PDB file of C-alpha atoms in Angstrom:
ATOM      1  CA  MET A 218       0.010   0.098  -0.011  1.00  0.00           C
ATOM      2  CA  THR A 219       1.067   3.291  -0.780  1.00  0.00           C
ATOM      3  CA  GLU A 220       0.033   6.972  -0.279  1.00  0.00           C
ATOM      4  CA  ASP A 221      -1.700   6.912  -3.394  1.00  0.00           C
ATOM      5  CA  THR A 222      -2.564   3.168  -4.286  1.00  0.00           C
ATOM      6  CA  HIS A 223      -4.370   0.959  -1.887  1.00  0.00           C
ATOM      7  CA  THR A 224      -4.527  -2.963  -2.535  1.00  0.00           C
ATOM      8  CA  PHE A 225      -6.855  -5.241  -0.826  1.00  0.00           C
ATOM      9  CA  GLY A 226      -8.527  -9.267  -1.296  1.00  0.00           C
ATOM     10  CA  ASP A 227      -9.672 -12.150   0.243  1.00  0.00           C
ATOM     11  CA  GLY A 228      -7.546 -14.395  -0.960  1.00  0.00           C
ATOM     12  CA  ARG A 229      -9.609 -15.403  -4.030  1.00  0.00           C
ATOM     13  CA  LEU A 230      -9.604 -11.971  -5.393  1.00  0.00           C
ATOM     14  CA  ALA A 231      -7.567  -8.943  -5.069  1.00  0.00           C
ATOM     15  CA  ALA A 232      -8.218  -5.370  -5.882  1.00  0.00           C
ATOM     16  CA  SER A 233      -6.031  -1.988  -6.255  1.00  0.00           C
ATOM     17  CA  VAL A 234      -7.906   1.691  -6.050  1.00  0.00           C
ATOM     18  CA  ARG A 235      -6.157   4.660  -6.682  1.00  0.00           C
ATOM     19  CA  ALA A 236      -6.712   8.082  -4.701  1.00  0.00           C
ATOM     20  CA  HIS A 237      -6.506  10.096  -8.359  1.00  0.00           C
ATOM     21  CA  GLY A 238     -10.066   9.567  -9.451  1.00  0.00           C
ATOM     22  CA  ALA A 239     -11.161   6.837  -6.767  1.00  0.00           C
ATOM     23  CA  GLU A 240     -10.373   4.635 -10.060  1.00  0.00           C
ATOM     24  CA  LEU A 241     -10.096   1.091  -9.673  1.00  0.00           C
ATOM     25  CA  CYS A 242      -6.638   0.231 -11.339  1.00  0.00           C
ATOM     26  CA  ALA A 243      -6.517  -3.993 -10.918  1.00  0.00           C
ATOM     27  CA  LEU A 244      -8.424  -6.649 -10.336  1.00  0.00           C
ATOM     28  CA  ARG A 245      -6.842 -10.152 -10.340  1.00  0.00           C
ATOM     29  CA  ALA A 246      -7.863 -13.715  -9.688  1.00  0.00           C
ATOM     30  CA  GLY A 247      -5.442 -16.586  -9.095  1.00  0.00           C
ATOM     31  CA  GLY A 248      -3.089 -14.254 -10.605  1.00  0.00           C
ATOM     32  CA  ARG A 249      -5.256 -13.340 -13.614  1.00  0.00           C
ATOM     33  CA  ASP A 250      -5.845  -9.681 -14.519  1.00  0.00           C
ATOM     34  CA  LEU A 251      -9.252  -9.272 -15.042  1.00  0.00           C
ATOM     35  CA  LEU A 252      -9.150  -5.548 -15.738  1.00  0.00           C
ATOM     36  CA  TRP A 253      -7.722  -3.688 -18.888  1.00  0.00           C
ATOM     37  CA  GLY A 254      -4.122  -2.619 -17.741  1.00  0.00           C
ATOM     38  CA  GLY A 255      -4.792   0.964 -18.769  1.00  0.00           C
ATOM     39  CA  GLY A 256      -2.285   0.910 -21.793  1.00  0.00           C
ATOM     40  CA  ASP A 257      -2.486   2.277 -25.621  1.00  0.00           C
ATOM     41  CA  PRO A 258      -5.572   2.808 -27.070  1.00  0.00           C
ATOM     42  CA  TRP A 259      -7.101   3.842 -23.885  1.00  0.00           C
ATOM     43  CA  ARG A 260      -5.222   4.813 -20.660  1.00  0.00           C
ATOM     44  CA  ARG A 261      -8.011   4.306 -18.211  1.00  0.00           C
ATOM     45  CA  HIS A 262      -9.058   1.466 -16.339  1.00  0.00           C
ATOM     46  CA  SER A 263     -12.248   2.078 -14.692  1.00  0.00           C
ATOM     47  CA  PRO A 264     -13.161   5.941 -14.522  1.00  0.00           C
ATOM     48  CA  VAL A 265     -15.900   7.457 -12.521  1.00  0.00           C
ATOM     49  CA  LEU A 266     -18.152   9.230 -14.356  1.00  0.00           C
ATOM     50  CA  PHE A 267     -19.600  12.420 -12.139  1.00  0.00           C
ATOM     51  CA  PRO A 268     -21.326  14.918 -12.671  1.00  0.00           C
ATOM     52  CA  ILE A 269     -22.108  13.810 -16.190  1.00  0.00           C
ATOM     53  CA  VAL A 270     -22.326  10.645 -18.021  1.00  0.00           C
ATOM     54  CA  GLY A 271     -21.123  11.122 -21.751  1.00  0.00           C
ATOM     55  CA  ARG A 272     -20.860  14.678 -23.530  1.00  0.00           C
ATOM     56  CA  LEU A 273     -22.353  17.888 -23.195  1.00  0.00           C
ATOM     57  CA  VAL A 274     -23.446  19.795 -26.313  1.00  0.00           C
ATOM     58  CA  ASP A 275     -20.422  22.221 -27.264  1.00  0.00           C
ATOM     59  CA  ASP A 276     -18.910  20.910 -24.050  1.00  0.00           C
ATOM     60  CA  THR A 277     -21.350  23.593 -22.216  1.00  0.00           C
ATOM     61  CA  ALA A 278     -23.672  22.817 -19.063  1.00  0.00           C
ATOM     62  CA  TRP A 279     -26.035  25.568 -19.189  1.00  0.00           C
ATOM     63  CA  VAL A 280     -27.409  26.456 -15.275  1.00  0.00           C
ATOM     64  CA  ASP A 281     -29.811  29.274 -14.359  1.00  0.00           C
ATOM     65  CA  GLY A 282     -29.006  30.945 -17.867  1.00  0.00           C
ATOM     66  CA  GLN A 283     -24.783  30.974 -17.387  1.00  0.00           C
ATOM     67  CA  ALA A 284     -22.571  28.680 -19.372  1.00  0.00           C
ATOM     68  CA  TYR A 285     -20.157  26.342 -17.641  1.00  0.00           C
ATOM     69  CA  ARG A 286     -17.480  24.401 -19.706  1.00  0.00           C
ATOM     70  CA  MET A 287     -17.548  20.737 -18.643  1.00  0.00           C
ATOM     71  CA  THR A 288     -15.636  18.094 -20.815  1.00  0.00           C
ATOM     72  CA  GLN A 289     -16.817  14.466 -21.332  1.00  0.00           C
ATOM     73  CA  HIS A 290     -17.521  11.886 -18.346  1.00  0.00           C
ATOM     74  CA  GLY A 291     -17.424  15.077 -15.935  1.00  0.00           C
ATOM     75  CA  PHE A 292     -14.450  15.886 -13.813  1.00  0.00           C
ATOM     76  CA  ALA A 293     -14.381  13.288 -10.745  1.00  0.00           C
ATOM     77  CA  ARG A 294     -12.125  10.887 -12.580  1.00  0.00           C
ATOM     78  CA  ASP A 295      -9.548  13.678 -12.763  1.00  0.00           C
ATOM     79  CA  CYS A 296      -9.468  14.772  -9.277  1.00  0.00           C
ATOM     80  CA  THR A 297      -7.690  13.325  -6.258  1.00  0.00           C
ATOM     81  CA  PHE A 298     -10.132  12.071  -3.862  1.00  0.00           C
ATOM     82  CA  ARG A 299      -9.663  11.655   0.098  1.00  0.00           C
ATOM     83  CA  TRP A 300      -9.277   8.402   1.757  1.00  0.00           C
ATOM     84  CA  LEU A 301     -11.668   8.025   4.815  1.00  0.00           C
ATOM     85  CA  GLU A 302     -10.814   4.367   5.191  1.00  0.00           C
ATOM     86  CA  ARG A 303      -8.404   1.661   4.251  1.00  0.00           C
ATOM     87  CA  ASP A 304      -8.093  -2.209   5.352  1.00  0.00           C
ATOM     88  CA  GLU A 305      -7.177  -5.178   4.147  1.00  0.00           C
ATOM     89  CA  THR A 306     -10.621  -5.821   2.652  1.00  0.00           C
ATOM     90  CA  GLY A 307     -11.695  -2.682   0.994  1.00  0.00           C
ATOM     91  CA  CYS A 308     -11.483   1.289   1.038  1.00  0.00           C
ATOM     92  CA  ARG A 309     -13.559   4.490   1.252  1.00  0.00           C
ATOM     93  CA  LEU A 310     -12.924   7.723  -0.188  1.00  0.00           C
ATOM     94  CA  GLU A 311     -14.736  10.799  -0.927  1.00  0.00           C
ATOM     95  CA  LEU A 312     -14.603  13.784  -3.128  1.00  0.00           C
ATOM     96  CA  CYS A 313     -16.371  17.129  -1.993  1.00  0.00           C
ATOM     97  CA  ASP A 314     -17.057  20.391  -4.007  1.00  0.00           C
ATOM     98  CA  THR A 315     -14.211  23.097  -3.970  1.00  0.00           C
ATOM     99  CA  ASP A 316     -13.495  26.366  -5.644  1.00  0.00           C
ATOM    100  CA  ALA A 317     -12.130  24.987  -8.764  1.00  0.00           C
ATOM    101  CA  THR A 318     -14.964  22.506  -8.892  1.00  0.00           C
ATOM    102  CA  ARG A 319     -17.548  25.137  -8.052  1.00  0.00           C
ATOM    103  CA  ARG A 320     -16.007  26.983 -11.452  1.00  0.00           C
ATOM    104  CA  ILE A 321     -17.301  23.868 -14.082  1.00  0.00           C
ATOM    105  CA  TYR A 322     -20.337  22.982 -11.810  1.00  0.00           C
ATOM    106  CA  PRO A 323     -22.109  25.267  -9.321  1.00  0.00           C
ATOM    107  CA  PHE A 324     -23.328  23.121  -6.681  1.00  0.00           C
ATOM    108  CA  ALA A 325     -21.898  21.420  -3.353  1.00  0.00           C
ATOM    109  CA  PHE A 326     -22.009  17.981  -3.249  1.00  0.00           C
ATOM    110  CA  SER A 327     -20.426  14.988  -1.437  1.00  0.00           C
ATOM    111  CA  LEU A 328     -19.223  11.790  -3.758  1.00  0.00           C
ATOM    112  CA  VAL A 329     -18.174   8.539  -1.403  1.00  0.00           C
ATOM    113  CA  ILE A 330     -16.904   5.708  -2.966  1.00  0.00           C
ATOM    114  CA  GLU A 331     -16.704   2.225  -1.334  1.00  0.00           C
ATOM    115  CA  TYR A 332     -14.697  -0.609  -2.719  1.00  0.00           C
ATOM    116  CA  ARG A 333     -15.196  -3.777  -0.726  1.00  0.00           C
ATOM    117  CA  ILE A 334     -13.997  -7.635  -1.624  1.00  0.00           C
ATOM    118  CA  GLU A 335     -15.938 -10.264   0.027  1.00  0.00           C
ATOM    119  CA  GLN A 336     -16.478 -13.656  -1.007  1.00  0.00           C
ATOM    120  CA  GLY A 337     -14.645 -13.611  -4.027  1.00  0.00           C
ATOM    121  CA  ARG A 338     -16.892 -10.579  -5.343  1.00  0.00           C
ATOM    122  CA  LEU A 339     -15.790  -7.124  -5.378  1.00  0.00           C
ATOM    123  CA  ARG A 340     -18.612  -4.555  -4.861  1.00  0.00           C
ATOM    124  CA  VAL A 341     -17.999  -0.501  -5.694  1.00  0.00           C
ATOM    125  CA  GLY A 342     -21.161   1.522  -3.649  1.00  0.00           C
ATOM    126  CA  TYR A 343     -21.846   5.068  -4.313  1.00  0.00           C
ATOM    127  CA  CYS A 344     -23.402   7.767  -2.122  1.00  0.00           C
ATOM    128  CA  VAL A 345     -23.719  11.188  -3.883  1.00  0.00           C
ATOM    129  CA  THR A 346     -25.125  13.689  -0.746  1.00  0.00           C
ATOM    130  CA  ASN A 347     -26.648  17.305  -1.385  1.00  0.00           C
ATOM    131  CA  PRO A 348     -24.869  19.380   1.784  1.00  0.00           C
ATOM    132  CA  ASP A 349     -26.686  22.646   0.348  1.00  0.00           C
ATOM    133  CA  ALA A 350     -29.417  23.698   2.572  1.00  0.00           C
ATOM    134  CA  SER A 351     -31.144  25.644  -0.178  1.00  0.00           C
ATOM    135  CA  ARG A 352     -30.328  24.434  -3.574  1.00  0.00           C
ATOM    136  CA  VAL A 353     -31.212  20.880  -5.562  1.00  0.00           C
ATOM    137  CA  LEU A 354     -28.355  18.863  -6.744  1.00  0.00           C
ATOM    138  CA  PRO A 355     -28.669  17.616 -10.036  1.00  0.00           C
ATOM    139  CA  ALA A 356     -26.389  14.958 -11.389  1.00  0.00           C
ATOM    140  CA  SER A 357     -25.483  11.910 -13.133  1.00  0.00           C
ATOM    141  CA  LEU A 358     -22.984   9.000 -12.085  1.00  0.00           C
ATOM    142  CA  GLY A 359     -21.755   6.314 -14.124  1.00  0.00           C
ATOM    143  CA  ALA A 360     -19.400   3.365 -13.389  1.00  0.00           C
ATOM    144  CA  HIS A 361     -16.847   2.703 -16.572  1.00  0.00           C
ATOM    145  CA  PRO A 362     -14.743  -0.546 -15.534  1.00  0.00           C
ATOM    146  CA  ALA A 363     -12.430  -1.998 -18.382  1.00  0.00           C
ATOM    147  CA  PHE A 364     -12.517  -5.902 -18.410  1.00  0.00           C
ATOM    148  CA  ILE A 365      -9.996  -7.922 -20.379  1.00  0.00           C
ATOM    149  CA  TRP A 366     -11.427  -9.268 -23.954  1.00  0.00           C
ATOM    150  CA  PRO A 367     -10.407 -12.192 -24.598  1.00  0.00           C
ATOM    151  CA  LEU A 368     -10.485 -13.740 -20.799  1.00  0.00           C
ATOM    152  CA  ALA A 369      -8.536 -16.437 -22.307  1.00  0.00           C
ATOM    153  CA  ALA A 370      -5.379 -15.629 -24.251  1.00  0.00           C
ATOM    154  CA  ASP A 371      -5.659 -18.312 -26.602  1.00  0.00           C
ATOM    155  CA  MET A 372      -9.469 -17.979 -27.468  1.00  0.00           C
ATOM    156  CA  PRO A 373     -10.651 -15.868 -30.193  1.00  0.00           C
ATOM    157  CA  LYS A 374     -12.386 -12.537 -29.301  1.00  0.00           C
ATOM    158  CA  ASP A 375     -15.426 -13.373 -31.179  1.00  0.00           C
ATOM    159  CA  ARG A 376     -16.384 -16.371 -29.018  1.00  0.00           C
ATOM    160  CA  HIS A 377     -17.070 -14.236 -26.194  1.00  0.00           C
ATOM    161  CA  ILE A 378     -20.656 -13.549 -25.180  1.00  0.00           C
ATOM    162  CA  ILE A 379     -22.875 -11.612 -23.001  1.00  0.00           C
ATOM    163  CA  GLU A 380     -25.569 -13.147 -21.673  1.00  0.00           C
ATOM    164  CA  PHE A 381     -28.209 -10.941 -20.017  1.00  0.00           C
ATOM    165  CA  ASP A 382     -30.322 -12.214 -16.907  1.00  0.00           C
ATOM    166  CA  GLN A 383     -33.530 -11.324 -18.772  1.00  0.00           C
ATOM    167  CA  PRO A 384     -34.160 -10.872 -22.336  1.00  0.00           C
ATOM    168  CA  GLU A 385     -33.281  -7.839 -23.749  1.00  0.00           C
ATOM    169  CA  PRO A 386     -35.821  -6.838 -26.922  1.00  0.00           C
ATOM    170  CA  GLU A 387     -35.905  -3.289 -26.753  1.00  0.00           C
ATOM    171  CA  GLY A 388     -33.988  -0.978 -29.142  1.00  0.00           C
ATOM    172  CA  VAL A 389     -30.638   0.194 -28.397  1.00  0.00           C
ATOM    173  CA  ARG A 390     -29.421   4.183 -28.227  1.00  0.00           C
ATOM    174  CA  ARG A 391     -26.271   5.294 -30.410  1.00  0.00           C
ATOM    175  CA  LEU A 392     -24.102   8.211 -30.633  1.00  0.00           C
ATOM    176  CA  LYS A 393     -22.918  10.424 -33.085  1.00  0.00           C
ATOM    177  CA  ASP A 394     -20.194  12.544 -32.032  1.00  0.00           C
ATOM    178  CA  GLY A 395     -20.560  11.458 -28.196  1.00  0.00           C
ATOM    179  CA  LEU A 396     -24.320  13.451 -28.387  1.00  0.00           C
ATOM    180  CA  LEU A 397     -27.215  10.798 -28.071  1.00  0.00           C
ATOM    181  CA  LEU A 398     -28.838  10.234 -31.223  1.00  0.00           C
ATOM    182  CA  PRO A 399     -32.849  10.614 -31.071  1.00  0.00           C
ATOM    183  CA  GLU A 400     -33.783   7.205 -33.124  1.00  0.00           C
ATOM    184  CA  SER A 401     -33.641   3.708 -31.376  1.00  0.00           C
ATOM    185  CA  PHE A 402     -31.672   1.013 -33.263  1.00  0.00           C
ATOM    186  CA  SER A 403     -32.438  -2.969 -33.668  1.00  0.00           C
ATOM    187  CA  THR A 404     -31.002  -4.147 -30.562  1.00  0.00           C
ATOM    188  CA  PRO A 405     -28.394  -6.999 -31.598  1.00  0.00           C
ATOM    189  CA  VAL A 406     -29.138  -9.118 -28.498  1.00  0.00           C
ATOM    190  CA  ALA A 407     -30.864 -12.388 -29.696  1.00  0.00           C
ATOM    191  CA  GLY A 408     -33.561 -13.347 -26.851  1.00  0.00           C
ATOM    192  CA  ARG A 409     -30.827 -13.082 -23.851  1.00  0.00           C
ATOM    193  CA  VAL A 410     -27.748 -13.358 -25.410  1.00  0.00           C
ATOM    194  CA  LEU A 411     -25.078 -10.597 -27.266  1.00  0.00           C
ATOM    195  CA  HIS A 412     -22.281 -12.040 -29.387  1.00  0.00           C
ATOM    196  CA  LEU A 413     -19.377 -10.040 -28.903  1.00  0.00           C
ATOM    197  CA  ASP A 414     -17.497  -8.626 -32.007  1.00  0.00           C
ATOM    198  CA  ASP A 415     -15.719  -5.641 -32.761  1.00  0.00           C
ATOM    199  CA  SER A 416     -17.933  -4.395 -35.648  1.00  0.00           C
ATOM    200  CA  LEU A 417     -20.666  -3.642 -32.772  1.00  0.00           C
ATOM    201  CA  PHE A 418     -19.062  -1.135 -31.844  1.00  0.00           C
ATOM    202  CA  ALA A 419     -17.901   0.883 -35.044  1.00  0.00           C
ATOM    203  CA  ALA A 420     -20.508   3.224 -34.198  1.00  0.00           C
ATOM    204  CA  ASP A 421     -19.513   3.886 -30.222  1.00  0.00           C
ATOM    205  CA  ALA A 422     -20.947   2.264 -27.370  1.00  0.00           C
ATOM    206  CA  LEU A 423     -24.302   0.191 -27.370  1.00  0.00           C
ATOM    207  CA  ILE A 424     -26.643   2.241 -24.918  1.00  0.00           C
ATOM    208  CA  PHE A 425     -29.318   0.179 -23.197  1.00  0.00           C
ATOM    209  CA  ASP A 426     -31.590   2.966 -21.909  1.00  0.00           C
ATOM    210  CA  ARG A 427     -34.307   0.518 -20.469  1.00  0.00           C
ATOM    211  CA  PRO A 428     -32.810  -2.628 -19.718  1.00  0.00           C
ATOM    212  CA  ALA A 429     -35.070  -5.325 -18.400  1.00  0.00           C
ATOM    213  CA  SER A 430     -32.170  -6.909 -16.734  1.00  0.00           C
ATOM    214  CA  THR A 431     -29.837  -5.673 -13.791  1.00  0.00           C
ATOM    215  CA  GLY A 432     -27.307  -8.668 -14.125  1.00  0.00           C
ATOM    216  CA  LEU A 433     -25.431 -10.210 -16.863  1.00  0.00           C
ATOM    217  CA  ALA A 434     -22.457 -12.872 -17.760  1.00  0.00           C
ATOM    218  CA  TYR A 435     -19.740 -12.043 -19.544  1.00  0.00           C
ATOM    219  CA  ARG A 436     -17.956 -15.439 -20.577  1.00  0.00           C
ATOM    220  CA  ILE A 437     -16.855 -17.633 -23.098  1.00  0.00           C
ATOM    221  CA  PRO A 438     -19.437 -20.621 -22.937  1.00  0.00           C
ATOM    222  CA  GLY A 439     -17.575 -23.399 -21.645  1.00  0.00           C
ATOM    223  CA  GLY A 440     -14.724 -21.306 -20.554  1.00  0.00           C
ATOM    224  CA  PRO A 441     -14.111 -18.706 -17.903  1.00  0.00           C
ATOM    225  CA  GLY A 442     -16.603 -15.645 -17.365  1.00  0.00           C
ATOM    226  CA  LEU A 443     -17.874 -12.564 -14.975  1.00  0.00           C
ATOM    227  CA  ARG A 444     -20.872 -12.083 -13.170  1.00  0.00           C
ATOM    228  CA  LEU A 445     -21.447  -8.189 -12.823  1.00  0.00           C
ATOM    229  CA  THR A 446     -24.818  -7.137 -11.341  1.00  0.00           C
ATOM    230  CA  TRP A 447     -26.067  -3.426 -10.461  1.00  0.00           C
ATOM    231  CA  GLU A 448     -28.700  -1.352  -8.332  1.00  0.00           C
ATOM    232  CA  GLY A 449     -29.785   2.077  -8.882  1.00  0.00           C
ATOM    233  CA  PHE A 450     -28.149   2.293 -12.030  1.00  0.00           C
ATOM    234  CA  PRO A 451     -31.449   2.650 -14.795  1.00  0.00           C
ATOM    235  CA  GLN A 452     -28.876   2.469 -17.819  1.00  0.00           C
ATOM    236  CA  LEU A 453     -26.387   0.283 -19.448  1.00  0.00           C
ATOM    237  CA  GLY A 454     -23.670   0.977 -21.745  1.00  0.00           C
ATOM    238  CA  ILE A 455     -21.312  -1.571 -23.907  1.00  0.00           C
ATOM    239  CA  TRP A 456     -18.256   0.107 -25.072  1.00  0.00           C
ATOM    240  CA  MET A 457     -14.772  -0.688 -26.561  1.00  0.00           C
ATOM    241  CA  LYS A 458     -12.327   0.742 -29.096  1.00  0.00           C
ATOM    242  CA  PRO A 459     -12.479  -1.373 -32.171  1.00  0.00           C
ATOM    243  CA  GLY A 460      -8.701  -3.645 -32.451  1.00  0.00           C
ATOM    244  CA  ALA A 461      -8.337  -3.113 -28.566  1.00  0.00           C
ATOM    245  CA  GLY A 462      -8.265  -5.348 -25.727  1.00  0.00           C
ATOM    246  CA  PHE A 463     -11.111  -4.674 -23.382  1.00  0.00           C
ATOM    247  CA  LEU A 464     -14.736  -4.371 -23.048  1.00  0.00           C
ATOM    248  CA  CYS A 465     -16.292  -1.654 -20.781  1.00  0.00           C
ATOM    249  CA  ILE A 466     -19.857  -2.960 -19.086  1.00  0.00           C
ATOM    250  CA  GLU A 467     -21.013   0.430 -17.637  1.00  0.00           C
ATOM    251  CA  PRO A 468     -24.325   0.815 -15.452  1.00  0.00           C
ATOM    252  CA  TRP A 469     -25.200   4.315 -15.501  1.00  0.00           C
ATOM    253  CA  HIS A 470     -27.720   6.980 -13.778  1.00  0.00           C
ATOM    254  CA  GLY A 471     -27.766   9.100 -17.074  1.00  0.00           C
ATOM    255  CA  MET A 472     -26.306   9.281 -20.710  1.00  0.00           C
ATOM    256  CA  ALA A 473     -24.998  11.736 -23.226  1.00  0.00           C
ATOM    257  CA  SER A 474     -26.830  15.032 -23.713  1.00  0.00           C
ATOM    258  CA  PRO A 475     -29.170  14.474 -27.417  1.00  0.00           C
ATOM    259  CA  VAL A 476     -27.709  16.047 -30.391  1.00  0.00           C
ATOM    260  CA  GLY A 477     -28.923  19.587 -30.367  1.00  0.00           C
ATOM    261  CA  PHE A 478     -29.706  19.878 -26.722  1.00  0.00           C
ATOM    262  CA  ARG A 479     -29.430  23.280 -24.946  1.00  0.00           C
ATOM    263  CA  GLY A 480     -31.623  23.177 -22.152  1.00  0.00           C
ATOM    264  CA  ASP A 481     -30.809  23.504 -18.272  1.00  0.00           C
ATOM    265  CA  PHE A 482     -28.537  21.030 -17.051  1.00  0.00           C
ATOM    266  CA  SER A 483     -31.194  20.106 -14.339  1.00  0.00           C
ATOM    267  CA  THR A 484     -33.353  18.697 -17.514  1.00  0.00           C
ATOM    268  CA  ARG A 485     -30.498  16.518 -19.414  1.00  0.00           C
ATOM    269  CA  PRO A 486     -31.798  12.772 -19.695  1.00  0.00           C
ATOM    270  CA  GLY A 487     -31.069  10.882 -16.780  1.00  0.00           C
ATOM    271  CA  VAL A 488     -29.928  13.394 -14.037  1.00  0.00           C
ATOM    272  CA  PHE A 489     -31.516  12.687 -10.489  1.00  0.00           C
ATOM    273  CA  HIS A 490     -32.372  15.276  -8.534  1.00  0.00           C
ATOM    274  CA  LEU A 491     -31.685  15.592  -4.807  1.00  0.00           C
ATOM    275  CA  GLN A 492     -33.233  17.895  -2.087  1.00  0.00           C
ATOM    276  CA  PRO A 493     -31.333  19.340   0.438  1.00  0.00           C
ATOM    277  CA  GLY A 494     -29.359  16.662   2.852  1.00  0.00           C
ATOM    278  CA  GLN A 495     -30.990  13.959   0.590  1.00  0.00           C
ATOM    279  CA  GLU A 496     -28.503  11.144  -0.760  1.00  0.00           C
ATOM    280  CA  TRP A 497     -28.332   9.006  -3.981  1.00  0.00           C
ATOM    281  CA  ARG A 498     -27.202   4.984  -3.424  1.00  0.00           C
ATOM    282  CA  ALA A 499     -25.906   2.968  -6.168  1.00  0.00           C
ATOM    283  CA  SER A 500     -23.645  -0.261  -6.455  1.00  0.00           C
ATOM    284  CA  TRP A 501     -22.450  -2.969  -8.876  1.00  0.00           C
ATOM    285  CA  GLN A 502     -20.502  -6.045  -8.120  1.00  0.00           C
ATOM    286  CA  VAL A 503     -18.357  -8.208 -10.134  1.00  0.00           C
ATOM    287  CA  GLY A 504     -16.915 -11.698  -9.561  1.00  0.00           C
ATOM    288  CA  CYS A 505     -15.483 -14.744 -11.547  1.00  0.00           C
ATOM    289  CA  ILE A 506     -17.974 -18.030 -12.757  1.00  0.00           C
TER     290      ILE A 506
END
């Protein structure tokens, strides 16, 4: 353990988390890496998306008629969190508003993230609190973990599947220049199964804005896999860069702004609204299967 990184586990699963971005930067089971290593062509591992998921039109948030510049996925992933707790099975970190964040996002907030490994599973919990006694806090939050793909070095990528807990017949949403297109597209999921291939992501992420499932298996039929579940996240994104060795499975509360959207920040799709003193909580879990 160093000042900036904390490593923990339970003998079956081990993880490392950095103070910078409160980012999960390693996940291992039986000496095998499960998380993307963060090299080219994407140097992150599992960034925290807050207070937006995706892009804003012109990278601009409008709040009460005033413009604030905020780039894709917000600023939390590039901030240093404060350690609240570190022990052998996990950690908790917090990010609060500062003068610098208020120049980007003019709201008071507390974001606490807890990582905990128990019985071979990692649980990541989020708590956003509105400490302002007189103002509603609008925000979005998303997870962005990048798991290795292929899961086994000798296995072709196109042998992998995602198997949802429920059938997913609803259409998916797509992006143009990082912004949400208005139409819905035919789902590539056949029943509960999505057959993975780089070509699925040539037009950026697959976005499930109303998934029936709150859990899935990412696996090689007859081979290794991961089981991922989530609570409190109504949307799900799946993304990778074609040709890269990772797959991001991303529970979200919120999405990119629609093409042409220039309304107030509080009216963006997927934003939650916290009254003074109110909390919002969500979590996801992952383990080997």
